[in-house]
PDB file of C-alpha atoms in Angstrom:
ATOM      1  CA  MET L   1      -2.492  26.328 -25.531  1.00  0.00           C
ATOM      2  CA  THR L   2      -2.688  24.053 -28.576  1.00  0.00           C
ATOM      3  CA  ASP L   3      -3.711  20.421 -28.431  1.00  0.00           C
ATOM      4  CA  SER L   4      -0.175  19.289 -29.238  1.00  0.00           C
ATOM      5  CA  SER L   5       1.392  21.351 -26.415  1.00  0.00           C
ATOM      6  CA  LYS L   6      -1.244  20.092 -23.966  1.00  0.00           C
ATOM      7  CA  SER L   7      -0.411  16.521 -24.974  1.00  0.00           C
ATOM      8  CA  ASP L   8       3.314  17.168 -24.385  1.00  0.00           C
ATOM      9  CA  THR L   9       2.574  18.587 -20.923  1.00  0.00           C
ATOM     10  CA  ASP L  10       0.385  15.596 -20.013  1.00  0.00           C
ATOM     11  CA  THR L  11       3.139  13.215 -21.124  1.00  0.00           C
ATOM     12  CA  ASP L  12       5.748  15.123 -19.085  1.00  0.00           C
ATOM     13  CA  ASP L  13       3.528  14.992 -15.979  1.00  0.00           C
ATOM     14  CA  LYS L  14       3.124  11.214 -16.322  1.00  0.00           C
ATOM     15  CA  ASN L  15       6.863  10.708 -16.839  1.00  0.00           C
ATOM     16  CA  ASN L  16       7.745  12.830 -13.778  1.00  0.00           C
ATOM     17  CA  LYS L  17       5.767  10.634 -11.344  1.00  0.00           C
ATOM     18  CA  THR L  18       7.811   8.275  -9.210  1.00  0.00           C
ATOM     19  CA  GLN L  19       6.760   4.732  -8.354  1.00  0.00           C
ATOM     20  CA  GLY L  20       5.246   5.848  -5.031  1.00  0.00           C
ATOM     21  CA  GLU L  21       3.163   8.606  -6.612  1.00  0.00           C
ATOM     22  CA  LYS L  22       0.995   6.369  -8.742  1.00  0.00           C
ATOM     23  CA  THR L  23      -2.588   6.709  -7.631  1.00  0.00           C
ATOM     24  CA  GLN L  24      -4.641   5.206 -10.426  1.00  0.00           C
ATOM     25  CA  ASP L  25      -3.996   3.471 -13.709  1.00  0.00           C
ATOM     26  CA  GLU L  26      -5.002   4.833 -17.105  1.00  0.00           C
ATOM     27  CA  SER L  27      -8.609   3.601 -16.691  1.00  0.00           C
ATOM     28  CA  GLY L  28      -9.016   5.695 -13.513  1.00  0.00           C
ATOM     29  CA  ARG L  29      -9.468   2.743 -11.160  1.00  0.00           C
ATOM     30  CA  ALA L  30      -7.613   2.212  -7.876  1.00  0.00           C
ATOM     31  CA  PRO L  31      -4.745  -0.302  -8.021  1.00  0.00           C
ATOM     32  CA  GLY L  32      -5.557  -3.972  -7.460  1.00  0.00           C
ATOM     33  CA  PRO L  33      -3.860  -6.311  -4.975  1.00  0.00           C
ATOM     34  CA  MET L  34      -1.067  -7.428  -7.333  1.00  0.00           C
ATOM     35  CA  GLU L  35      -0.217  -3.839  -8.264  1.00  0.00           C
ATOM     36  CA  VAL L  36      -0.150  -2.846  -4.581  1.00  0.00           C
ATOM     37  CA  LEU L  37       2.077  -5.816  -3.754  1.00  0.00           C
ATOM     38  CA  ARG L  38       4.576  -4.998  -6.511  1.00  0.00           C
ATOM     39  CA  GLU L  39       4.673  -1.303  -5.578  1.00  0.00           C
ATOM     40  CA  ALA L  40       5.150  -2.091  -1.869  1.00  0.00           C
ATOM     41  CA  ARG L  41       8.199  -4.245  -2.633  1.00  0.00           C
ATOM     42  CA  ILE L  42       9.690  -1.526  -4.850  1.00  0.00           C
ATOM     43  CA  GLN L  43       9.026   1.279  -2.369  1.00  0.00           C
ATOM     44  CA  LEU L  44      10.430  -0.668   0.614  1.00  0.00           C
ATOM     45  CA  ALA L  45      13.574  -1.530  -1.366  1.00  0.00           C
ATOM     46  CA  GLU L  46      14.054   2.157  -2.283  1.00  0.00           C
ATOM     47  CA  LEU L  47      13.736   3.234   1.353  1.00  0.00           C
ATOM     48  CA  THR L  48      15.843   0.510   2.986  1.00  0.00           C
ATOM     49  CA  GLY L  49      18.321  -0.309   0.222  1.00  0.00           C
ATOM     50  CA  MET L  50      17.472  -4.001   0.686  1.00  0.00           C
ATOM     51  CA  ALA L  51      15.596  -6.141  -1.804  1.00  0.00           C
ATOM     52  CA  ALA L  52      12.402  -7.863  -0.731  1.00  0.00           C
ATOM     53  CA  GLU L  53      12.557 -11.660  -0.957  1.00  0.00           C
ATOM     54  CA  THR L  54       8.932 -12.577  -0.316  1.00  0.00           C
ATOM     55  CA  VAL L  55       5.632 -11.208   0.911  1.00  0.00           C
ATOM     56  CA  SER L  56       4.434 -13.377   3.784  1.00  0.00           C
ATOM     57  CA  SER L  57       1.273 -11.466   4.690  1.00  0.00           C
ATOM     58  CA  PHE L  58      -1.074  -9.251   2.681  1.00  0.00           C
ATOM     59  CA  GLU L  59      -4.300  -7.663   3.916  1.00  0.00           C
ATOM     60  CA  ARG L  60      -6.685  -4.875   2.931  1.00  0.00           C
ATOM     61  CA  THR L  61      -7.569  -2.608   5.877  1.00  0.00           C
ATOM     62  CA  GLU L  62      -9.854   0.363   6.500  1.00  0.00           C
ATOM     63  CA  ASP L  63      -6.872   2.672   5.946  1.00  0.00           C
ATOM     64  CA  GLY L  64      -5.494   0.915   2.857  1.00  0.00           C
ATOM     65  CA  TRP L  65      -3.200  -2.133   2.912  1.00  0.00           C
ATOM     66  CA  GLU L  66      -0.873  -3.931   5.343  1.00  0.00           C
ATOM     67  CA  LEU L  67       1.848  -6.317   4.258  1.00  0.00           C
ATOM     68  CA  GLU L  68       4.618  -8.269   5.928  1.00  0.00           C
ATOM     69  CA  ILE L  69       7.662  -8.427   3.667  1.00  0.00           C
ATOM     70  CA  GLU L  70      10.725 -10.637   4.197  1.00  0.00           C
ATOM     71  CA  VAL L  71      14.037  -8.894   3.435  1.00  0.00           C
ATOM     72  CA  LEU L  72      17.608 -10.226   3.270  1.00  0.00           C
ATOM     73  CA  GLU L  73      19.550  -8.017   5.713  1.00  0.00           C
ATOM     74  CA  VAL L  74      22.902  -9.833   5.956  1.00  0.00           C
ATOM     75  CA  ALA L  75      24.103 -12.408   3.408  1.00  0.00           C
ATOM     76  CA  ARG L  76      26.301 -15.151   4.892  1.00  0.00           C
ATOM     77  CA  VAL L  77      27.935 -18.359   3.752  1.00  0.00           C
ATOM     78  CA  PRO L  78      26.373 -20.836   4.003  1.00  0.00           C
ATOM     79  CA  ASP L  79      23.125 -19.203   2.950  1.00  0.00           C
ATOM     80  CA  THR L  80      21.244 -20.902   5.808  1.00  0.00           C
ATOM     81  CA  MET L  81      23.095 -18.549   8.194  1.00  0.00           C
ATOM     82  CA  SER L  82      21.986 -15.373   6.362  1.00  0.00           C
ATOM     83  CA  LEU L  83      19.949 -12.902   8.412  1.00  0.00           C
ATOM     84  CA  LEU L  84      16.444 -12.089   7.229  1.00  0.00           C
ATOM     85  CA  ALA L  85      13.954  -9.638   8.657  1.00  0.00           C
ATOM     86  CA  SER L  86      10.199  -9.229   8.492  1.00  0.00           C
ATOM     87  CA  TYR L  87       8.947  -5.712   7.885  1.00  0.00           C
ATOM     88  CA  ARG L  88       5.346  -4.651   8.477  1.00  0.00           C
ATOM     89  CA  VAL L  89       4.471  -2.198   5.700  1.00  0.00           C
ATOM     90  CA  SER L  90       1.441   0.116   5.618  1.00  0.00           C
ATOM     91  CA  LEU L  91       0.095   1.617   2.403  1.00  0.00           C
ATOM     92  CA  ASP L  92      -2.758   3.983   1.650  1.00  0.00           C
ATOM     93  CA  PRO L  93      -5.667   2.825  -0.577  1.00  0.00           C
ATOM     94  CA  GLN L  94      -3.746   3.902  -3.712  1.00  0.00           C
ATOM     95  CA  GLY L  95      -0.718   1.786  -2.778  1.00  0.00           C
ATOM     96  CA  VAL L  96       1.591   4.571  -1.585  1.00  0.00           C
ATOM     97  CA  LEU L  97       3.775   3.482   1.325  1.00  0.00           C
ATOM     98  CA  THR L  98       2.863   5.393   4.490  1.00  0.00           C
ATOM     99  CA  GLY L  99       5.064   3.563   7.008  1.00  0.00           C
ATOM    100  CA  TYR L 100       7.140   0.494   7.772  1.00  0.00           C
ATOM    101  CA  ARG L 101       8.878  -1.150  10.719  1.00  0.00           C
ATOM    102  CA  ARG L 102      10.962  -4.242  11.333  1.00  0.00           C
ATOM    103  CA  VAL L 103       8.986  -6.707  13.438  1.00  0.00           C
ATOM    104  CA  ARG L 104      11.513  -9.544  13.690  1.00  0.00           C
ATOM    105  CA  ARG L 105      14.949 -10.702  12.606  1.00  0.00           C
ATOM    106  CA  TYR L 106      16.024 -14.319  12.151  1.00  0.00           C
ATOM    107  CA  GLU L 107      18.484 -16.714  10.495  1.00  0.00           C
ATOM    108  CA  ARG L 108      17.263 -18.203   7.224  1.00  0.00           C
ATOM    109  CA  GLY L 109      17.837 -21.802   8.335  1.00  0.00           C
ATOM    110  CA  ARG L 110      16.140 -21.476  11.716  1.00  0.00           C
ATOM    111  CA  ALA L 111      12.529 -22.557  12.088  1.00  0.00           C
ATOM    112  CA  GLU L 112      10.377 -20.228  14.153  1.00  0.00           C
ATOM    113  CA  SER L 113       8.254 -21.452  17.018  1.00  0.00           C
ATOM    114  CA  ARG L 114       4.514 -21.286  16.494  1.00  0.00           C
ATOM    115  CA  ARG L 115       2.883 -18.085  17.621  1.00  0.00           C
ATOM    116  CA  PRO L 116      -0.441 -18.137  19.447  1.00  0.00           C
ATOM    117  CA  GLY L 117      -3.376 -17.628  17.112  1.00  0.00           C
ATOM    118  CA  GLY L 118      -1.552 -19.013  14.069  1.00  0.00           C
ATOM    119  CA  ARG L 119       0.499 -15.868  13.468  1.00  0.00           C
TER     120      ARG L 119
END
């Protein structure tokens, strides 16, 4: 194999990776918190078909990362009546989504009562 054909193959391999398959950047390091956060929002949107509005919780764990992402589930008029949901999202250390689940659903304009322990 010539150097030019090897280069073409390497480029093709990089182009064929999806968002969720990224494991390290060009320098070989694991993704940082901002990269993980961006990828989590993209991956959750691809799986659910709903765009993430905000990330309300972000934590590094022994198994990778855990986030809580707020998603608009049902748009209503007025906007304060729209239904939002919080999803708990788990990612491996490289930022690949390994699981998610909806933990609550609420109207945008409704304040939540305080949870014990500040959560």
